[in-house]
PDB file of C-alpha atoms in Angstrom:
ATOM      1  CA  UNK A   1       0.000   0.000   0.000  1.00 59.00           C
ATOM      2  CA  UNK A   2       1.732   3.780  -1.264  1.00 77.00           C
ATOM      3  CA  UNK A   3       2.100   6.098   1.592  1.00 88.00           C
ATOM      4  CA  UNK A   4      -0.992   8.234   1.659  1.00 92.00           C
ATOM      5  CA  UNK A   5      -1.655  11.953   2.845  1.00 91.00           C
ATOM      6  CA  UNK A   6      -2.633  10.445   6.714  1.00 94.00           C
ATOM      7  CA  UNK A   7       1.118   8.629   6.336  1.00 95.00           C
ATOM      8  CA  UNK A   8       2.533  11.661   5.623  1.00 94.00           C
ATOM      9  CA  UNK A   9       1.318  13.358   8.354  1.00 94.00           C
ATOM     10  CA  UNK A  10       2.539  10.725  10.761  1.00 96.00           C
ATOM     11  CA  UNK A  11       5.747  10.585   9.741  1.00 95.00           C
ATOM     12  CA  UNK A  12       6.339  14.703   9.802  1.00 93.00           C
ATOM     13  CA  UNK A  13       4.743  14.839  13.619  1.00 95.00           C
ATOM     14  CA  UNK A  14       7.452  12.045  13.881  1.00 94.00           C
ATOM     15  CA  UNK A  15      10.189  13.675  12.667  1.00 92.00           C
ATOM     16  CA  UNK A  16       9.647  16.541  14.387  1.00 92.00           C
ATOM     17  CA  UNK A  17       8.108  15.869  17.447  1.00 92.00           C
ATOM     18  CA  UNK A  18      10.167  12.409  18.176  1.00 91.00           C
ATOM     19  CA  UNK A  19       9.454  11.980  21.879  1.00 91.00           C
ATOM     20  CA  UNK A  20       6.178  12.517  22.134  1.00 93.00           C
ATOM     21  CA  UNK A  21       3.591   9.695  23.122  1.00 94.00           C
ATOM     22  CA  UNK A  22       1.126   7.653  20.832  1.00 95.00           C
ATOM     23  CA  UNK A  23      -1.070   9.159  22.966  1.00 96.00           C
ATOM     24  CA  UNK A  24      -0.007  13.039  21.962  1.00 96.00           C
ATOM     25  CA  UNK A  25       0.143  11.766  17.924  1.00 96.00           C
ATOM     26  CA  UNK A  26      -3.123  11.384  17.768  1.00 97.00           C
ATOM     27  CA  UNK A  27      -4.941  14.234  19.392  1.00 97.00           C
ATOM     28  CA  UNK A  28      -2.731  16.240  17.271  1.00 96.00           C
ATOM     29  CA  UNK A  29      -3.439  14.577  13.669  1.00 97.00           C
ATOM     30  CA  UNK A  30      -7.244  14.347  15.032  1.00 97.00           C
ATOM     31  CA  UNK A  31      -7.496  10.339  14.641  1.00 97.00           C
ATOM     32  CA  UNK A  32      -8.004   7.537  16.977  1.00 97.00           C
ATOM     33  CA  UNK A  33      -5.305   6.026  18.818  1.00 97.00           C
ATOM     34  CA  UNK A  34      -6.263   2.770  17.463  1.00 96.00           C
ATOM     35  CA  UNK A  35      -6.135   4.031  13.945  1.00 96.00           C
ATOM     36  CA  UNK A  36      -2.941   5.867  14.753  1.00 97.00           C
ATOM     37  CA  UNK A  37      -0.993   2.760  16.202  1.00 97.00           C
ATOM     38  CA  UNK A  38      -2.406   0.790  13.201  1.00 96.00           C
ATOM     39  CA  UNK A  39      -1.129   3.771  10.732  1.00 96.00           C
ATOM     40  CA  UNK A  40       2.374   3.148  12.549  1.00 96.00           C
ATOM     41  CA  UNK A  41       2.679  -0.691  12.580  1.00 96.00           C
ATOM     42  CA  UNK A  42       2.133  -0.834   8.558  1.00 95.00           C
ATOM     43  CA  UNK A  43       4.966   1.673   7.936  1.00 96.00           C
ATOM     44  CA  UNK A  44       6.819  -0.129  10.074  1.00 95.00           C
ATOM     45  CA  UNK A  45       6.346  -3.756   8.882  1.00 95.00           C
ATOM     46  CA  UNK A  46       6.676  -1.864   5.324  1.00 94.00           C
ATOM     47  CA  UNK A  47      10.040  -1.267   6.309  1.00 94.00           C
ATOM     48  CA  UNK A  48       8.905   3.054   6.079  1.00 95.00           C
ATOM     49  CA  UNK A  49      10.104   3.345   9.308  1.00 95.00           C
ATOM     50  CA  UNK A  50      13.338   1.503  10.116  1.00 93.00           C
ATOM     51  CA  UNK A  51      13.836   2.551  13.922  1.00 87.00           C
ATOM     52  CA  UNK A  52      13.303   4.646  17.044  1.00 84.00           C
ATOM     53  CA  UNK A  53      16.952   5.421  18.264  1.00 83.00           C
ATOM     54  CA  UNK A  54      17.935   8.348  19.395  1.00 85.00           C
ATOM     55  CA  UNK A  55      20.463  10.700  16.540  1.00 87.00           C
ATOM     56  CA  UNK A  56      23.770  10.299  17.854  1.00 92.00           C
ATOM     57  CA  UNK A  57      26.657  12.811  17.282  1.00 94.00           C
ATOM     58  CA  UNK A  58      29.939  11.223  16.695  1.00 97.00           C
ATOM     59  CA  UNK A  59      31.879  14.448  17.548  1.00 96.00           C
ATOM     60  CA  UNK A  60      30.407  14.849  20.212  1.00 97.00           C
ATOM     61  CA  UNK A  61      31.417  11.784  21.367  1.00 97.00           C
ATOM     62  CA  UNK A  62      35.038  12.217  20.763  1.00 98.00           C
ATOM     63  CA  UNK A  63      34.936  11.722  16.953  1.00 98.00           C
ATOM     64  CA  UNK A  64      35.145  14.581  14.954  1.00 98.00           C
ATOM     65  CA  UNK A  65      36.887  13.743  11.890  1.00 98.00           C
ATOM     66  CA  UNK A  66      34.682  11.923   9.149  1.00 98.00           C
ATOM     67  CA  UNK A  67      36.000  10.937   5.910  1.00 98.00           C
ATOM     68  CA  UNK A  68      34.347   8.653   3.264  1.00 98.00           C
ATOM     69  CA  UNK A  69      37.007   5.537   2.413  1.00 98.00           C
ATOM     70  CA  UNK A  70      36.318   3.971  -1.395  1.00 98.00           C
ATOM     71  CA  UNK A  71      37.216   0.408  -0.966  1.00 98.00           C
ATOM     72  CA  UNK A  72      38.584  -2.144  -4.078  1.00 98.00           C
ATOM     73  CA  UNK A  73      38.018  -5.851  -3.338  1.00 98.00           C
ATOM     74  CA  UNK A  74      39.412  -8.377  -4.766  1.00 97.00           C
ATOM     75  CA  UNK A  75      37.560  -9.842  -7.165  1.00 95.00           C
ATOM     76  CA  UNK A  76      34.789 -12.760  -5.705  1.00 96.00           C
ATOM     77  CA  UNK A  77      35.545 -11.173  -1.757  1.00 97.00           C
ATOM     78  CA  UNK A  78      32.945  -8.625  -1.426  1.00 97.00           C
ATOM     79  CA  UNK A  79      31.067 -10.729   1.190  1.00 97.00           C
ATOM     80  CA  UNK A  80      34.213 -11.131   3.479  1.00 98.00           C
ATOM     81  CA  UNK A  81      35.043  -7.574   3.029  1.00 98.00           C
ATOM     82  CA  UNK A  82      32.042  -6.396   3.824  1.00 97.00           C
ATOM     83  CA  UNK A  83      31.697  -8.488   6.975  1.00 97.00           C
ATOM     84  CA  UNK A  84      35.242  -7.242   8.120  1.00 98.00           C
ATOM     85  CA  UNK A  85      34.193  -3.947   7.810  1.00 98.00           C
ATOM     86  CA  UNK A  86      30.929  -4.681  10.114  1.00 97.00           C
ATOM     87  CA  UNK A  87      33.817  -5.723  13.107  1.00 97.00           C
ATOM     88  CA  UNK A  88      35.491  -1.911  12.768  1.00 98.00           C
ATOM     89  CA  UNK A  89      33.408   0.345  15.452  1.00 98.00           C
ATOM     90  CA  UNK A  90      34.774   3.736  13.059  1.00 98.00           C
ATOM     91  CA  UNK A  91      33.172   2.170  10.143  1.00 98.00           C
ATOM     92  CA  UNK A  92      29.192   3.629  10.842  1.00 97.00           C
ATOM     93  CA  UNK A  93      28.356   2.957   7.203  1.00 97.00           C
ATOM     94  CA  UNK A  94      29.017   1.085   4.019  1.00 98.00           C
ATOM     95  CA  UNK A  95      27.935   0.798   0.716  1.00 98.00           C
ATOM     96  CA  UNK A  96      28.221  -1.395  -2.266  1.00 97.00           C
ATOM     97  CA  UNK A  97      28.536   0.802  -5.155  1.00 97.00           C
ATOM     98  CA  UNK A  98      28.910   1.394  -9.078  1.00 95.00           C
ATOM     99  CA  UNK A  99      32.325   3.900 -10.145  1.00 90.00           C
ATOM    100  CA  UNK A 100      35.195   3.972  -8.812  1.00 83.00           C
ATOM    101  CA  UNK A 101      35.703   1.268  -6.067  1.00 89.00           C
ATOM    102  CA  UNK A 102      33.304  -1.451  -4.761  1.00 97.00           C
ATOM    103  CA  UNK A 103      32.411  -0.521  -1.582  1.00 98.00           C
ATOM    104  CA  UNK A 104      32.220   3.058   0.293  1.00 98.00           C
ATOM    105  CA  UNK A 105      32.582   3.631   4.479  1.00 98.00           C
ATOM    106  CA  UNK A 106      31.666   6.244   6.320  1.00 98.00           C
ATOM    107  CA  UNK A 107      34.391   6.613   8.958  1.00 98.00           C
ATOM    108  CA  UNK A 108      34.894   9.049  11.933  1.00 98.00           C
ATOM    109  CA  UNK A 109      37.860   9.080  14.331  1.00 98.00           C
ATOM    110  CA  UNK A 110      39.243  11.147  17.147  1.00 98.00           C
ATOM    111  CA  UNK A 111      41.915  13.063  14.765  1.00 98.00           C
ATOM    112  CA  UNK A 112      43.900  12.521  11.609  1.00 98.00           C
ATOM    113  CA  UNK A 113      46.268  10.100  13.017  1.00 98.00           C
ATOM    114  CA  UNK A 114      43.654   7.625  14.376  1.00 98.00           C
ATOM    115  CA  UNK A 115      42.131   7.711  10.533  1.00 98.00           C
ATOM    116  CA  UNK A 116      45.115   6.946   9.403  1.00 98.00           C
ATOM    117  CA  UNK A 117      45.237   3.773  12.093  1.00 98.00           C
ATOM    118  CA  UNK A 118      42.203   2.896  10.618  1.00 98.00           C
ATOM    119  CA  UNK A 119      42.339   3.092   7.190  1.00 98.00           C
ATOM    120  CA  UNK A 120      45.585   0.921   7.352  1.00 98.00           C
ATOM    121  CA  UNK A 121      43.289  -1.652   9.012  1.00 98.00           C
ATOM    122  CA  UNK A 122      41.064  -1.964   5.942  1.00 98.00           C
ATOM    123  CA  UNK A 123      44.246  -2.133   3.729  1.00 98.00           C
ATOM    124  CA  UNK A 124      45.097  -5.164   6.085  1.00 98.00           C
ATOM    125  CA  UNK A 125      42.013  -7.137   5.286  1.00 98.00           C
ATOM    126  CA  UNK A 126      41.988  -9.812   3.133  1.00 97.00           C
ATOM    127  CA  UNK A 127      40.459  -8.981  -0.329  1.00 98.00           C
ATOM    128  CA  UNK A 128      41.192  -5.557   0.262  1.00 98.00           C
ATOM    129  CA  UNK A 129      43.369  -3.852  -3.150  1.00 97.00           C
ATOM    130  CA  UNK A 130      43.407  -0.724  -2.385  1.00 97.00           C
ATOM    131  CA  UNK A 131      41.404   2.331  -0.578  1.00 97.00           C
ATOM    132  CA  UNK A 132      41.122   6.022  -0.950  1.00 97.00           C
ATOM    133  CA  UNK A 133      40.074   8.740   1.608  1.00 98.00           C
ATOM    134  CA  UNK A 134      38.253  11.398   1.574  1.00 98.00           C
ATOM    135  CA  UNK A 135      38.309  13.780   4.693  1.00 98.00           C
ATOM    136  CA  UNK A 136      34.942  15.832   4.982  1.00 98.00           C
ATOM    137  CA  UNK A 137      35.461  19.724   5.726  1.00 97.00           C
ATOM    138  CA  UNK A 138      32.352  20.571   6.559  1.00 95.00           C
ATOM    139  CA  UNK A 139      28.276  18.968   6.723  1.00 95.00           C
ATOM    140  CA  UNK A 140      26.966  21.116   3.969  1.00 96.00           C
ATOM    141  CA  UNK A 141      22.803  19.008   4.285  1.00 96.00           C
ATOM    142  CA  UNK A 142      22.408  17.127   7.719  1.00 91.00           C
ATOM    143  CA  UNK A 143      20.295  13.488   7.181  1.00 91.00           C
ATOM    144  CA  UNK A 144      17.125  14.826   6.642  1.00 91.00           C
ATOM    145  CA  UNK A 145      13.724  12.864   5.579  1.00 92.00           C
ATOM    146  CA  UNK A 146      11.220  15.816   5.996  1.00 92.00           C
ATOM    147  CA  UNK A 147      11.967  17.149   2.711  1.00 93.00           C
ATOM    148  CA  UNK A 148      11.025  14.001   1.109  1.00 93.00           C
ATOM    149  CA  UNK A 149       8.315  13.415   3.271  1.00 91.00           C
ATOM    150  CA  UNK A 150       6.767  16.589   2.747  1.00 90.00           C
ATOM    151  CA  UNK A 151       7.210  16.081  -1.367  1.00 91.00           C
ATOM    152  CA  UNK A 152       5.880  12.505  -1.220  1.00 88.00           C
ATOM    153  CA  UNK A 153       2.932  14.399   0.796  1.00 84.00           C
ATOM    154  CA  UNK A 154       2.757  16.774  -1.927  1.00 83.00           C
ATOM    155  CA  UNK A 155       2.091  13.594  -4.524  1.00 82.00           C
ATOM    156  CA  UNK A 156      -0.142  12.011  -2.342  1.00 75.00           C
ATOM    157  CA  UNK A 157      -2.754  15.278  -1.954  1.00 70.00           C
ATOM    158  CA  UNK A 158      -2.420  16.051  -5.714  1.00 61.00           C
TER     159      UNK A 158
END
C-alpha cells in the first residue's frame, strides 16, 4: 500500500516531534489512537520506518573527523570484506557501489592520526586492493527525511 496523505502526516509529527507519546500523535493529527498505532505498525512492517533510536553525534562523542574511504576488493571477496568492515566500530556505514571502487565507508575518528590507524586496518584485510580517503570539511545538508516526506505528501494530496 503507497504512503498516503494520513502517512505523511505521521511521519512529519514524527520527525519533528520524536518523543512525544502515541497518545499526543493522535490528538494532534485528530485520529483515533487505534487508527494511529495501526497507521504506525504498517509503515513499520513496510520497512517506512526503520527505527526509534535516538540521533547520535559522533563528535560529540570524541569523533570529529569523518571521511568517506572507497574500498577495491578483490575480485569474488565482497562478502568477506564487507563483513570485516561490520567488526570496525569507526566504520558507521558502508555501501556497495557502481564507479570507482566497490564498496564506500563512512568513517569518523578522534583526529587525523587515528584515521590513518584505521584506514591501514582496511588495507590489512583480506580482499582488500586498495582504498582512498576522503576527509569531509564541513556537513553542507544534515540526514534529513522531511523534505522528502513533505514532497511525497505533496504527490499524495495532488
Amino acid at each position: 500500500m503507497p504512503v498516503d496523505a494520513l502517512d505523511t502526516r505521521i511521519l512529519r509529527l514524527l520527525l519533528e516531534q520524536p518523543r512525544t507519546s502515541v497518545r499526543e500523535y493522535a490528538r494532534i493529527l485528530g485520529v483515533a489512537r487505534g487508527t494511529l498505532q495501526a497507521r504506525l505498525d504498517r509503515l513499520e512492517r513496510e520497512g517506512v520506518i526503520t527505527g526509534t533510536a535516538p540521533a547520535l553525534s559522533p563528535a560529540a562523542l570524541g569523533h570529529p573527523v569523518l571521511a568517506f574511504v572507497h574500498i577495491e576488493v578483490t575480485q569474488g571477496h565482497l562478502d568477506e570484506v564487507g563483513d570485516a568492515l561490520a567488526a570496525v566500530p569507526e566504520i558507521v556505514e558502508a555501501f556497495s557501489i557502481t564507479g570507482g571502487g566497490d564498496l564506500l565507508a563512512r568513517v569518523v575518528a578522534r583526529d587525523n592520526a587515528h584515521l590513518e590507524d584505521v584506514v591501514q586496518k582496511l588495507i590489512s584485510m583480506p580482499g582488500v586492493v586498495r582504498t582512498r580517503t576522503e576527509v569531509a570539511l564541513r556537513e553542507r545538508v544534515s540526514h534529513r527525511m522531511l523534505p522528502l516526506v513533505e514532497s511525497i505528501g505533496r504527490s499524495a494530496r495532488g
